[in-house]
């Protein structure tokens, strides 16, 4: 299995370390030809406006879209989730627009308002997953094909999946709990992991 981590900006190194530990052949992606032969691609956290700018500059947008439409799995964490969203209102240029979610950037406030929470993720069962939110967006709306994987106590969606695409607004690469990375590897392997879906679509207040 070969997994790429978009390495234009942000915390890609942490993802590379975990994927390597889990046994995946992992490469850093900076140019379109780096996408060749990948089973999955992680778009990491960082600054979505900067990553969007670099995606345009290195002409990566369309090649990534094509590969995902051909079945390559993709996972966006935090800024990466913003870049995957069909709707990301205040992003100053077009992102990948692949997933049927609408996100609101910096939805929980500024850097000092970053927080952590243990959330039950139905797909994993067992112990709560420790989620680290750093100037995180929220998923404020999701289309009917989107499965909600995790939400905060007030119903805010913080992790979701649509076919071969995964989005989380927190940072699984900053914990020792690798269950999200394992889920993504299973998706990249083409295993459709059955998930107990809480609901498929949700309209939250804007
Ligand atoms: N606030 C950042 C943005 O809007 C995302 C922060 C992160 O990835 N931790 O791009």
Tab-separated table of C-alpha atoms and ligand atoms in Angstrom:
chain	number	residue	atom	x	y	z
A	1	UNK	CA	0.000	0.000	0.000
A	2	UNK	CA	1.339	3.391	-0.978
A	3	UNK	CA	0.121	6.514	0.796
A	4	UNK	CA	1.038	10.109	0.007
A	5	UNK	CA	0.978	13.023	2.407
A	6	UNK	CA	0.610	16.452	0.825
A	7	UNK	CA	3.760	18.227	1.993
A	8	UNK	CA	3.290	21.825	0.876
A	9	UNK	CA	2.738	23.288	4.347
A	10	UNK	CA	1.458	22.154	7.745
A	11	UNK	CA	2.047	19.110	9.919
A	12	UNK	CA	2.667	16.489	7.264
A	13	UNK	CA	5.701	14.989	9.053
A	14	UNK	CA	3.575	13.638	11.924
A	15	UNK	CA	1.312	11.815	9.463
A	16	UNK	CA	4.298	10.340	7.636
A	17	UNK	CA	5.702	9.013	10.923
A	18	UNK	CA	2.439	7.303	11.937
A	19	UNK	CA	1.781	5.796	8.501
A	20	UNK	CA	5.322	4.421	8.412
A	21	UNK	CA	4.827	2.952	11.883
A	22	UNK	CA	1.633	1.278	10.636
A	23	UNK	CA	3.570	-0.325	7.788
A	24	UNK	CA	2.476	1.802	4.826
A	25	UNK	CA	4.889	2.827	2.102
A	26	UNK	CA	4.649	6.595	2.543
A	27	UNK	CA	5.809	9.500	0.389
A	28	UNK	CA	5.639	13.275	0.624
A	29	UNK	CA	3.644	14.787	-2.241
A	30	UNK	CA	4.748	18.111	-3.708
A	31	UNK	CA	4.284	17.726	-7.458
A	32	UNK	CA	1.616	16.095	-9.648
A	33	UNK	CA	3.813	13.114	-10.568
A	34	UNK	CA	4.146	12.262	-6.856
A	35	UNK	CA	0.509	11.125	-7.067
A	36	UNK	CA	1.392	8.240	-9.380
A	37	UNK	CA	0.425	4.875	-7.964
A	38	UNK	CA	-0.950	6.191	-4.680
A	39	UNK	CA	-3.741	4.304	-2.901
A	40	UNK	CA	-4.426	7.212	-0.586
A	41	UNK	CA	-3.526	10.851	0.053
A	42	UNK	CA	-3.637	12.810	3.310
A	43	UNK	CA	-4.155	16.568	3.172
A	44	UNK	CA	-2.805	17.695	6.554
A	45	UNK	CA	-3.625	20.495	8.951
A	46	UNK	CA	-1.916	23.829	8.595
A	47	UNK	CA	-3.203	27.013	7.059
A	48	UNK	CA	-5.844	26.325	4.437
A	49	UNK	CA	-5.330	29.610	2.576
A	50	UNK	CA	-1.601	28.872	2.208
A	51	UNK	CA	-2.133	25.258	1.165
A	52	UNK	CA	-4.791	26.369	-1.370
A	53	UNK	CA	-2.393	28.900	-2.830
A	54	UNK	CA	0.329	26.262	-3.199
A	55	UNK	CA	-2.090	23.716	-4.682
A	56	UNK	CA	-2.808	26.259	-7.426
A	57	UNK	CA	0.811	27.224	-7.867
A	58	UNK	CA	2.038	23.650	-8.313
A	59	UNK	CA	-0.977	22.714	-10.450
A	60	UNK	CA	-2.055	19.946	-8.118
A	61	UNK	CA	-5.793	20.655	-7.904
A	62	UNK	CA	-6.986	18.889	-11.026
A	63	UNK	CA	-4.599	15.895	-10.759
A	64	UNK	CA	-5.745	15.263	-7.171
A	65	UNK	CA	-9.417	15.576	-8.166
A	66	UNK	CA	-8.925	13.122	-11.015
A	67	UNK	CA	-7.177	10.563	-8.818
A	68	UNK	CA	-9.883	10.779	-6.142
A	69	UNK	CA	-12.597	10.351	-8.780
A	70	UNK	CA	-10.671	7.287	-9.974
A	71	UNK	CA	-10.891	5.819	-6.473
A	72	UNK	CA	-7.813	7.014	-4.610
A	73	UNK	CA	-8.756	7.528	-0.959
A	74	UNK	CA	-8.292	11.010	0.466
A	75	UNK	CA	-8.335	12.260	4.052
A	76	UNK	CA	-8.350	15.910	5.074
A	77	UNK	CA	-7.525	16.843	8.656
A	78	UNK	CA	-8.421	20.323	9.891
A	79	UNK	CA	-7.145	22.667	7.134
A	80	UNK	CA	-7.240	19.557	4.915
A	81	UNK	CA	-10.960	19.138	5.657
A	82	UNK	CA	-11.487	22.770	4.626
A	83	UNK	CA	-9.738	22.037	1.327
A	84	UNK	CA	-11.893	18.946	0.677
A	85	UNK	CA	-15.181	20.765	1.294
A	86	UNK	CA	-17.521	21.716	-1.515
A	87	UNK	CA	-18.270	24.862	0.414
A	88	UNK	CA	-15.739	26.760	2.498
A	89	UNK	CA	-17.163	30.260	2.479
A	90	UNK	CA	-14.204	32.345	3.509
A	91	UNK	CA	-11.421	30.463	1.773
A	92	UNK	CA	-10.001	33.116	-0.556
A	93	UNK	CA	-9.524	30.785	-3.509
A	94	UNK	CA	-10.912	27.507	-4.723
A	95	UNK	CA	-10.023	24.368	-2.797
A	96	UNK	CA	-10.402	20.779	-3.995
A	97	UNK	CA	-14.209	20.844	-3.655
A	98	UNK	CA	-14.574	17.085	-3.545
A	99	UNK	CA	-16.720	16.306	-0.529
A	100	UNK	CA	-20.331	17.236	-0.009
A	101	UNK	CA	-19.759	19.154	3.200
A	102	UNK	CA	-19.907	22.834	4.093
A	103	UNK	CA	-17.360	24.042	6.613
A	104	UNK	CA	-16.918	27.194	8.621
A	105	UNK	CA	-13.293	28.122	9.279
A	106	UNK	CA	-12.068	29.025	12.762
A	107	UNK	CA	-15.527	28.134	14.063
A	108	UNK	CA	-14.431	27.765	17.687
A	109	UNK	CA	-12.493	31.016	17.899
A	110	UNK	CA	-8.841	31.899	17.888
A	111	UNK	CA	-5.701	29.925	18.671
A	112	UNK	CA	-6.190	30.418	22.437
A	113	UNK	CA	-9.627	28.827	22.164
A	114	UNK	CA	-8.136	25.537	20.995
A	115	UNK	CA	-9.402	22.592	23.056
A	116	UNK	CA	-9.365	18.822	23.486
A	117	UNK	CA	-12.258	16.394	23.897
A	118	UNK	CA	-12.721	12.642	24.246
A	119	UNK	CA	-15.375	11.599	21.737
A	120	UNK	CA	-17.082	8.298	21.197
A	121	UNK	CA	-16.633	7.251	17.582
A	122	UNK	CA	-19.159	4.601	16.624
A	123	UNK	CA	-16.903	3.228	13.909
A	124	UNK	CA	-14.287	2.275	16.488
A	125	UNK	CA	-16.377	1.326	19.511
A	126	UNK	CA	-14.319	0.976	22.665
A	127	UNK	CA	-12.550	3.852	24.337
A	128	UNK	CA	-13.299	7.458	23.419
A	129	UNK	CA	-11.009	8.981	20.829
A	130	UNK	CA	-8.964	11.886	22.124
A	131	UNK	CA	-9.528	14.779	19.720
A	132	UNK	CA	-7.290	17.850	19.594
A	133	UNK	CA	-8.901	20.935	18.046
A	134	UNK	CA	-6.535	23.718	16.982
A	135	UNK	CA	-8.252	26.743	15.478
A	136	UNK	CA	-10.528	24.161	13.993
A	137	UNK	CA	-13.299	24.527	11.455
A	138	UNK	CA	-16.673	22.886	11.998
A	139	UNK	CA	-18.685	20.912	9.501
A	140	UNK	CA	-21.901	22.894	9.481
A	141	UNK	CA	-23.744	20.964	6.829
A	142	UNK	CA	-23.433	17.595	5.115
A	143	UNK	CA	-25.189	16.117	2.098
A	144	UNK	CA	-27.125	12.836	2.052
A	145	UNK	CA	-24.146	10.718	0.953
A	146	UNK	CA	-22.070	11.802	3.947
A	147	UNK	CA	-21.756	9.572	7.014
A	148	UNK	CA	-21.244	11.335	10.318
A	149	UNK	CA	-18.452	9.619	12.264
A	150	UNK	CA	-18.079	11.885	15.279
A	151	UNK	CA	-19.776	14.875	16.775
A	152	UNK	CA	-19.475	17.110	19.802
A	153	UNK	CA	-22.055	17.006	22.606
A	154	UNK	CA	-23.957	19.883	20.975
A	155	UNK	CA	-24.251	17.981	17.687
A	156	UNK	CA	-21.455	19.756	15.802
A	157	UNK	CA	-20.080	17.327	13.195
A	158	UNK	CA	-16.309	16.901	13.559
A	159	UNK	CA	-15.575	13.799	11.461
A	160	UNK	CA	-17.351	12.464	8.389
A	161	UNK	CA	-16.918	10.096	5.480
A	162	UNK	CA	-18.251	10.007	1.939
A	163	UNK	CA	-17.254	6.982	-0.138
A	164	UNK	CA	-13.432	7.119	-0.434
A	165	UNK	CA	-13.182	10.493	1.315
A	166	UNK	CA	-12.638	11.178	4.997
A	167	UNK	CA	-12.673	14.517	6.822
A	168	UNK	CA	-11.802	15.312	10.431
A	169	UNK	CA	-11.529	18.790	11.875
A	170	UNK	CA	-9.205	17.716	14.710
A	171	UNK	CA	-5.659	16.317	14.623
A	172	UNK	CA	-5.302	12.508	14.926
A	173	UNK	CA	-1.624	12.842	13.985
A	174	UNK	CA	-0.943	14.529	17.343
A	175	UNK	CA	-2.057	11.560	19.478
A	176	UNK	CA	-0.788	8.017	20.065
A	177	UNK	CA	-4.181	6.606	19.132
A	178	UNK	CA	-3.880	5.474	15.535
A	179	UNK	CA	-7.434	4.288	14.951
A	180	UNK	CA	-8.218	7.060	12.438
A	181	UNK	CA	-5.027	6.330	10.500
A	182	UNK	CA	-5.936	2.631	10.494
A	183	UNK	CA	-9.443	3.436	9.244
A	184	UNK	CA	-7.915	5.479	6.435
A	185	UNK	CA	-5.515	2.668	5.494
A	186	UNK	CA	-8.508	0.297	5.324
A	187	UNK	CA	-10.285	2.772	3.034
A	188	UNK	CA	-7.157	3.090	0.875
A	189	UNK	CA	-7.003	-0.701	0.622
A	190	UNK	CA	-10.524	-0.555	-0.807
A	191	UNK	CA	-12.107	-2.169	2.226
A	192	UNK	CA	-15.454	-0.592	2.802
A	193	UNK	CA	-15.462	-0.701	6.553
A	194	UNK	CA	-19.023	-1.046	7.757
A	195	UNK	CA	-19.820	1.881	9.956
A	196	UNK	CA	-22.727	2.208	12.268
A	197	UNK	CA	-24.036	5.452	10.843
A	198	UNK	CA	-25.631	7.831	13.270
A	199	UNK	CA	-27.334	9.667	10.487
A	200	UNK	CA	-26.543	10.463	6.914
A	201	UNK	CA	-27.376	14.102	6.629
A	202	UNK	CA	-27.883	16.978	8.907
A	203	UNK	CA	-28.781	20.581	8.632
A	204	UNK	CA	-27.218	22.670	11.354
A	205	UNK	CA	-27.935	26.269	12.016
A	206	UNK	CA	-25.740	28.506	9.855
B	1	LIG	N1	-7.504	27.669	11.058
B	1	LIG	C1	-6.797	26.970	10.026
B	1	LIG	C2	-7.383	27.308	8.647
B	1	LIG	O1	-8.379	27.906	8.543
B	1	LIG	C3	-6.840	25.463	10.225
B	1	LIG	C4	-6.080	25.120	11.474
B	1	LIG	C5	-5.484	23.757	11.479
B	1	LIG	O2	-5.317	23.092	10.453
B	1	LIG	N2	-5.127	23.333	12.659
B	1	LIG	O3	-6.789	26.951	7.686
